[in-house]
């Protein structure tokens, strides 16, 4: 059973930082691409950042590029999202999700597009609130 658990959310002032963690279990972590997604009230879920299963290829939404960094520690079965220079607009529930990498072309697609529909397994989410 694939299980993903997010942690690290909370309340932070604008300009501050948070590091989200996504701990994985129940599958061979190295074989999966992982994405971070967020959903604010009244808005659609959007891709924030995605990372490939093995080669480290990444995607960042334009709104977070230069501020957020995704990384993975396969030894710990964990993906991180370092969020710096946070803005009130970043306030949302943040989810991590996973999809098996399969063949290279598939992995490239799901990472480069970083769309929610490309991911199979989801965590419960963690709330990030950025105050003005």
Coordinates of N, CA, C and O in Angstrom, one line a residue:
X1 N 0.8 -1.2 0.0 CA 0.0 0.0 0.0 C 0.9 1.2 0.0 O 1.7 1.4 0.9
X2 N 0.7 2.1 -1.0 CA 1.4 3.3 -1.1 C 0.9 4.3 0.0 O -0.4 4.6 0.0
X3 N 1.7 4.9 0.8 CA 1.3 5.8 1.8 C 2.3 7.0 1.7 O 3.5 6.9 1.7
X4 N 1.7 8.2 1.7 CA 2.4 9.5 1.8 C 1.9 10.3 2.9 O 0.7 10.5 3.0
X5 N 2.8 10.8 3.7 CA 2.5 11.7 4.8 C 3.2 13.0 4.8 O 4.5 13.0 4.8
X6 N 2.5 14.1 4.6 CA 3.1 15.4 4.6 C 3.3 15.9 6.0 O 2.4 15.7 6.9
X7 N 4.3 16.7 6.2 CA 4.5 17.4 7.5 C 5.3 18.7 7.2 O 5.8 18.9 6.2
X8 N 5.3 19.5 8.2 CA 6.1 20.8 8.1 C 5.3 22.0 7.9 O 5.9 23.1 7.9
X9 N 4.0 21.9 7.6 CA 3.2 23.1 7.4 C 3.0 23.8 8.7 O 3.3 23.4 9.8
X10 N 2.5 25.0 8.6 CA 2.2 25.8 9.8 C 2.0 27.3 9.4 O 1.7 27.6 8.2
X11 N 2.0 28.1 10.4 CA 1.8 29.6 10.2 C 3.2 30.3 10.2 O 4.0 30.0 11.1
X12 N 3.4 31.1 9.2 CA 4.6 31.8 9.0 C 4.4 33.2 8.5 O 3.4 33.4 7.8
X13 N 5.2 34.1 8.9 CA 5.1 35.5 8.4 C 5.6 35.6 7.0 O 6.4 34.8 6.5
X14 N 5.0 36.6 6.2 CA 5.5 36.8 4.9 C 7.0 37.1 4.9 O 7.5 37.8 5.8
X15 N 7.7 36.5 4.0 CA 9.1 36.6 3.9 C 9.8 35.4 4.6 O 11.1 35.3 4.5
X16 N 9.1 34.7 5.4 CA 9.7 33.6 6.1 C 9.8 32.3 5.3 O 9.5 32.3 4.1
X17 N 10.2 31.2 6.0 CA 10.5 30.0 5.3 C 9.9 28.8 6.0 O 9.7 28.9 7.3
X18 N 9.6 27.8 5.3 CA 9.1 26.5 5.8 C 9.7 25.4 5.0 O 10.0 25.6 3.8
X19 N 9.9 24.3 5.6 CA 10.3 23.1 4.8 C 9.3 22.0 5.0 O 9.1 21.5 6.1
X20 N 8.6 21.6 3.9 CA 7.7 20.5 4.0 C 8.4 19.2 3.7 O 9.3 19.2 2.9
X21 N 7.9 18.2 4.3 CA 8.4 16.9 4.1 C 7.3 15.9 3.7 O 6.2 16.1 4.1
X22 N 7.6 15.0 2.8 CA 6.7 14.0 2.4 C 7.4 12.7 2.6 O 8.3 12.3 1.9
X23 N 6.9 12.0 3.6 CA 7.5 10.7 3.9 C 6.7 9.6 3.3 O 5.5 9.5 3.4
X24 N 7.4 8.7 2.6 CA 6.8 7.6 1.8 C 7.0 6.3 2.4 O 8.0 6.0 3.0
X25 N 6.0 5.4 2.2 CA 6.2 4.0 2.6 C 5.3 3.1 1.8 O 4.4 3.6 1.1
X26 N 5.6 1.9 1.8 CA 4.7 0.9 1.1 C 5.1 0.7 -0.4 O 4.4 0.0 -1.1
X27 N 6.2 1.3 -0.9 CA 6.6 1.1 -2.2 C 8.1 1.4 -2.4 O 8.7 1.9 -1.5
X28 N 8.6 1.0 -3.5 CA 10.0 1.3 -3.8 C 10.1 2.8 -4.2 O 9.9 3.2 -5.3
X29 N 10.6 3.6 -3.2 CA 10.6 5.0 -3.4 C 11.3 5.5 -4.6 O 10.9 6.4 -5.3
X30 N 12.5 4.9 -4.9 CA 13.3 5.3 -6.0 C 12.6 5.2 -7.3 O 13.1 5.8 -8.3
X31 N 11.6 4.4 -7.4 CA 10.9 4.1 -8.7 C 9.9 5.2 -9.0 O 9.3 5.1 -10.1
X32 N 9.6 6.1 -8.1 CA 8.5 7.0 -8.2 C 8.9 8.4 -8.4 O 9.8 8.9 -7.7
X33 N 8.1 9.1 -9.3 CA 8.2 10.5 -9.3 C 7.3 11.1 -8.2 O 6.2 10.5 -8.0
X34 N 7.7 12.2 -7.7 CA 6.9 12.8 -6.6 C 6.6 14.3 -7.0 O 7.4 15.0 -7.5
X35 N 5.4 14.7 -6.6 CA 5.0 16.1 -6.9 C 4.5 16.7 -5.6 O 3.9 16.1 -4.8
X36 N 4.6 18.0 -5.6 CA 4.0 18.9 -4.6 C 2.9 19.7 -5.3 O 3.2 20.3 -6.3
X37 N 1.7 19.7 -4.7 CA 0.6 20.4 -5.2 C 0.0 21.2 -4.1 O 0.2 20.9 -3.0
X38 N -0.8 22.2 -4.5 CA -1.4 23.0 -3.5 C -2.8 23.4 -4.0 O -3.1 23.5 -5.2
X39 N -3.7 23.7 -3.0 CA -5.0 24.1 -3.3 C -5.4 25.1 -2.3 O -5.5 24.8 -1.1
X40 N -5.7 26.3 -2.7 CA -6.2 27.4 -1.9 C -7.7 27.4 -2.0 O -8.3 26.9 -3.0
X41 N -8.4 27.9 -1.0 CA -9.9 28.0 -1.0 C -10.4 28.7 -2.3 O -9.9 29.7 -2.6
X42 N -11.3 28.0 -2.9 CA -11.9 28.6 -4.1 C -11.1 28.4 -5.4 O -11.5 28.9 -6.4
X43 N -9.9 27.8 -5.3 CA -9.1 27.7 -6.5 C -8.8 26.2 -6.8 O -9.0 25.3 -5.9
X44 N -8.4 26.0 -8.0 CA -8.1 24.6 -8.5 C -6.8 24.2 -7.9 O -5.9 25.0 -7.6
X45 N -6.6 22.9 -7.7 CA -5.3 22.3 -7.3 C -4.3 22.5 -8.4 O -4.6 22.3 -9.6
X46 N -3.2 23.0 -8.0 CA -2.1 23.3 -9.0 C -0.8 22.6 -8.6 O -0.5 22.4 -7.5
X47 N 0.0 22.3 -9.7 CA 1.3 21.8 -9.4 C 2.2 22.9 -9.0 O 2.3 24.0 -9.6
X48 N 3.0 22.6 -7.9 CA 3.9 23.5 -7.4 C 5.3 23.1 -7.8 O 6.1 24.0 -8.4
X49 N 5.7 21.9 -7.6 CA 7.0 21.4 -8.0 C 6.9 19.9 -8.1 O 6.3 19.2 -7.3
X50 N 7.6 19.3 -9.1 CA 7.7 17.9 -9.3 C 9.1 17.5 -9.5 O 9.9 18.2 -10.0
X51 N 9.4 16.2 -9.1 CA 10.8 15.7 -9.3 C 10.7 14.3 -9.7 O 9.8 13.5 -9.3
X52 N 11.6 13.9 -10.6 CA 11.6 12.6 -11.2 C 12.1 11.5 -10.2 O 12.5 11.8 -9.1
X53 N 11.9 10.3 -10.6 CA 12.2 9.2 -9.8 C 13.7 8.9 -9.6 O 14.1 8.3 -8.6
X54 N 14.5 9.3 -10.5 CA 15.9 8.9 -10.5 C 16.9 10.0 -10.9 O 18.0 10.2 -10.3
X55 N 16.6 10.7 -12.0 CA 17.6 11.6 -12.6 C 17.6 13.0 -12.1 O 18.4 13.8 -12.5
X56 N 16.7 13.3 -11.1 CA 16.6 14.6 -10.5 C 16.0 15.7 -11.4 O 16.1 16.9 -11.0
X57 N 15.4 15.4 -12.5 CA 14.7 16.4 -13.3 C 13.6 17.0 -12.5 O 12.8 16.3 -11.8
X58 N 13.4 18.3 -12.6 CA 12.4 19.0 -11.7 C 11.6 20.0 -12.6 O 12.0 20.4 -13.7
X59 N 10.5 20.3 -12.0 CA 9.6 21.3 -12.5 C 9.2 22.3 -11.4 O 9.0 21.8 -10.2
X60 N 9.1 23.5 -11.7 CA 8.6 24.5 -10.7 C 7.6 25.4 -11.4 O 7.8 25.9 -12.6
X61 N 6.5 25.7 -10.7 CA 5.6 26.6 -11.2 C 6.2 28.0 -11.3 O 7.1 28.3 -10.4
X62 N 5.8 28.8 -12.2 CA 6.4 30.1 -12.4 C 6.3 30.9 -11.1 O 7.2 31.7 -10.8
X63 N 5.2 30.8 -10.4 CA 4.9 31.6 -9.2 C 5.9 31.3 -8.1 O 6.0 32.1 -7.1
X64 N 6.5 30.1 -8.1 CA 7.4 29.7 -7.0 C 8.9 29.6 -7.4 O 9.7 29.4 -6.6
X65 N 9.1 29.7 -8.7 CA 10.5 29.5 -9.2 C 11.4 30.6 -8.6 O 11.1 31.7 -8.5
X66 N 12.5 30.1 -8.1 CA 13.5 31.0 -7.4 C 13.3 31.1 -5.9 O 14.2 31.6 -5.2
X67 N 12.1 30.6 -5.4 CA 11.8 30.7 -4.0 C 11.7 29.3 -3.4 O 12.1 29.1 -2.2
X68 N 11.2 28.3 -4.1 CA 11.0 27.0 -3.6 C 12.0 26.1 -4.3 O 12.4 26.2 -5.4
X69 N 12.4 25.1 -3.5 CA 13.3 24.0 -4.0 C 12.8 22.7 -3.6 O 12.6 22.4 -2.4
X70 N 12.7 21.8 -4.6 CA 12.3 20.4 -4.3 C 13.6 19.5 -4.3 O 14.5 19.7 -5.0
X71 N 13.6 18.6 -3.4 CA 14.7 17.6 -3.3 C 14.2 16.3 -2.8 O 13.1 16.2 -2.2
X72 N 15.0 15.3 -3.0 CA 14.6 14.0 -2.5 C 15.8 13.3 -1.9 O 16.9 13.4 -2.3
X73 N 15.5 12.6 -0.8 CA 16.5 11.8 -0.1 C 16.0 10.3 -0.2 O 15.2 9.9 0.6
X74 N 16.5 9.6 -1.2 CA 15.9 8.2 -1.4 C 16.3 7.3 -0.2 O 15.5 6.4 0.1
X75 N 17.4 7.6 0.4 CA 17.8 6.8 1.6 C 16.8 6.9 2.7 O 16.6 6.0 3.5
X76 N 16.1 8.0 2.8 CA 15.1 8.3 3.8 C 13.7 8.2 3.3 O 12.7 8.4 4.1
X77 N 13.5 7.8 2.1 CA 12.2 7.8 1.5 C 11.4 9.0 1.7 O 10.2 9.0 2.0
X78 N 12.1 10.1 1.5 CA 11.4 11.4 1.8 C 11.7 12.5 0.7 O 12.8 12.5 0.2
X79 N 10.7 13.2 0.3 CA 10.9 14.4 -0.5 C 10.6 15.6 0.3 O 9.7 15.7 1.1
X80 N 11.4 16.7 0.0 CA 11.3 17.9 0.7 C 10.9 19.0 -0.3 O 11.2 19.0 -1.5
X81 N 10.2 20.0 0.3 CA 9.9 21.3 -0.4 C 10.4 22.4 0.5 O 9.7 22.7 1.5
X82 N 11.5 23.0 0.2 CA 12.0 24.1 0.9 C 11.3 25.4 0.3 O 11.5 25.6 -0.9
X83 N 10.6 26.1 1.1 CA 9.9 27.3 0.7 C 10.5 28.5 1.4 O 10.4 28.6 2.6
X84 N 11.0 29.4 0.6 CA 11.6 30.6 1.1 C 10.9 31.8 0.6 O 10.1 31.7 -0.4
X85 N 11.1 32.9 1.2 CA 10.4 34.2 0.8 C 8.9 34.0 0.6 O 8.4 34.4 -0.4
X86 N 8.3 33.4 1.5 CA 6.9 33.1 1.4 C 6.0 34.3 1.3 O 6.3 35.3 2.0
X87 N 5.0 34.2 0.6 CA 4.0 35.3 0.3 C 2.6 34.8 0.8 O 2.3 33.6 0.8
X88 N 1.8 35.8 1.1 CA 0.4 35.4 1.5 C -0.3 34.5 0.4 O -1.1 33.7 0.7
X89 N 0.1 34.8 -0.8 CA -0.5 34.0 -1.9 C -0.1 32.6 -1.9 O -0.7 31.8 -2.6
X90 N 0.9 32.2 -1.2 CA 1.3 30.8 -1.0 C 0.4 30.0 -0.1 O 0.5 28.8 0.1
X91 N -0.5 30.7 0.6 CA -1.4 30.1 1.6 C -2.2 29.0 0.9 O -2.9 29.4 -0.1
X92 N -2.2 27.8 1.3 CA -2.9 26.7 0.7 C -2.7 25.5 1.5 O -1.8 25.4 2.4
X93 N -3.5 24.4 1.2 CA -3.1 23.1 1.7 C -2.2 22.5 0.6 O -2.5 22.5 -0.6
X94 N -1.1 22.0 1.1 CA -0.1 21.4 0.3 C -0.1 19.9 0.3 O -0.1 19.3 1.4
X95 N -0.1 19.3 -0.8 CA -0.2 17.8 -0.9 C 1.0 17.3 -1.6 O 1.5 17.9 -2.6
X96 N 1.5 16.2 -1.2 CA 2.4 15.4 -2.1 C 1.7 14.3 -2.7 O 0.8 13.7 -2.2
X97 N 2.2 13.9 -3.9 CA 1.6 12.8 -4.6 C 2.7 12.0 -5.3 O 3.8 12.6 -5.6
X98 N 2.5 10.8 -5.7 CA 3.4 9.9 -6.3 C 2.9 9.2 -7.5 O 1.7 8.9 -7.6
X99 N 3.7 8.9 -8.4 CA 3.4 8.1 -9.6 C 4.6 7.2 -9.9 O 5.7 7.8 -9.9
X100 N 4.4 6.0 -10.2 CA 5.5 5.1 -10.6 C 6.1 5.7 -11.9 O 5.4 5.9 -12.9
X101 N 7.5 5.7 -11.9 CA 8.2 6.3 -13.0 C 8.0 5.6 -14.4 O 8.0 6.2 -15.4
X102 N 7.9 4.3 -14.3 CA 7.8 3.5 -15.5 C 8.9 3.8 -16.5 O 10.1 3.9 -16.1
X103 N 8.6 4.0 -17.7 CA 9.7 4.3 -18.7 C 10.0 5.8 -18.7 O 9.3 6.6 -18.3
X104 N 11.2 6.1 -19.3 CA 11.7 7.4 -19.2 C 10.8 8.5 -19.8 O 10.6 9.5 -19.2
X105 N 10.2 8.2 -20.9 CA 9.3 9.2 -21.6 C 8.1 9.5 -20.7 O 7.6 10.7 -20.7
X106 N 7.6 8.5 -20.0 CA 6.5 8.8 -19.1 C 6.9 9.6 -17.9 O 6.2 10.6 -17.5
X107 N 8.1 9.3 -17.4 CA 8.6 10.1 -16.3 C 8.8 11.6 -16.7 O 8.5 12.5 -15.9
X108 N 9.4 11.8 -17.8 CA 9.6 13.1 -18.3 C 8.3 13.9 -18.4 O 8.2 15.1 -18.0
X109 N 7.2 13.2 -18.9 CA 6.0 13.9 -19.1 C 5.3 14.3 -17.7 O 4.9 15.4 -17.6
X110 N 5.3 13.4 -16.8 CA 4.6 13.7 -15.5 C 5.4 14.7 -14.7 O 4.8 15.4 -14.0
X111 N 6.7 14.7 -14.9 CA 7.4 15.7 -14.1 C 7.4 17.1 -14.8 O 7.1 18.1 -14.2
X112 N 7.6 17.1 -16.1 CA 7.6 18.4 -16.8 C 6.2 19.1 -16.9 O 6.1 20.3 -16.9
X113 N 5.2 18.3 -16.9 CA 3.8 18.9 -16.9 C 3.4 19.1 -15.4 O 2.7 20.1 -15.2
X114 N 3.7 18.3 -14.5 CA 3.4 18.4 -13.1 C 1.9 18.7 -12.9 O 1.5 19.7 -12.2
X115 N 1.1 17.9 -13.5 CA -0.4 18.1 -13.4 C -0.9 17.1 -12.4 O -0.5 15.9 -12.3
X116 N -1.9 17.5 -11.6 CA -2.5 16.6 -10.6 C -3.0 15.2 -11.2 O -2.8 14.2 -10.5
X117 N -3.5 15.3 -12.4 CA -4.1 14.1 -13.0 C -3.0 13.1 -13.3 O -3.4 11.9 -13.6
X118 N -1.8 13.4 -13.4 CA -0.7 12.5 -13.7 C -0.3 11.7 -12.5 O 0.6 10.8 -12.7
X119 N -0.8 11.9 -11.3 CA -0.3 11.3 -10.1 C -1.4 10.4 -9.5 O -2.6 10.7 -9.5
X120 N -1.0 9.3 -9.0 CA -1.9 8.2 -8.6 C -2.2 8.2 -7.1 O -3.3 7.9 -6.7
X121 N -1.2 8.4 -6.3 CA -1.3 8.3 -4.8 C -1.1 9.6 -4.1 O -0.1 10.3 -4.5
X122 N -1.9 9.9 -3.2 CA -1.9 11.3 -2.5 C -1.8 11.2 -1.0 O -2.4 10.3 -0.4
X123 N -1.1 12.2 -0.5 CA -1.1 12.3 1.0 C -2.4 13.1 1.4 O -3.2 13.5 0.6
X124 N -2.5 13.3 2.7 CA -3.6 14.0 3.3 C -3.5 15.5 3.2 O -4.5 16.2 3.4
X125 N -2.3 16.0 3.0 CA -2.1 17.4 3.0 C -1.7 18.1 4.3 O -1.9 17.5 5.3
X126 N -1.0 19.2 4.1 CA -0.6 20.0 5.3 C -0.8 21.4 5.0 O -0.6 21.9 3.9
X127 N -1.4 22.1 6.0 CA -1.8 23.5 5.8 C -0.6 24.4 5.9 O 0.2 24.4 6.9
X128 N -0.4 25.3 5.0 CA 0.5 26.4 5.0 C -0.2 27.7 5.0 O -1.0 28.0 4.1
X129 N 0.0 28.5 6.0 CA -0.6 29.8 6.1 C 0.5 30.9 6.2 O 1.3 30.8 7.2
X130 N 0.4 31.8 5.3 CA 1.4 32.9 5.3 C 0.7 34.2 5.7 O -0.2 34.6 4.9
X131 N 1.0 34.8 6.8 CA 0.4 36.0 7.2 C 1.1 37.3 6.6 O 2.3 37.2 6.3
X132 N 0.3 38.3 6.5 CA 0.8 39.6 5.9 C 1.7 40.3 7.0 O 1.5 40.2 8.2

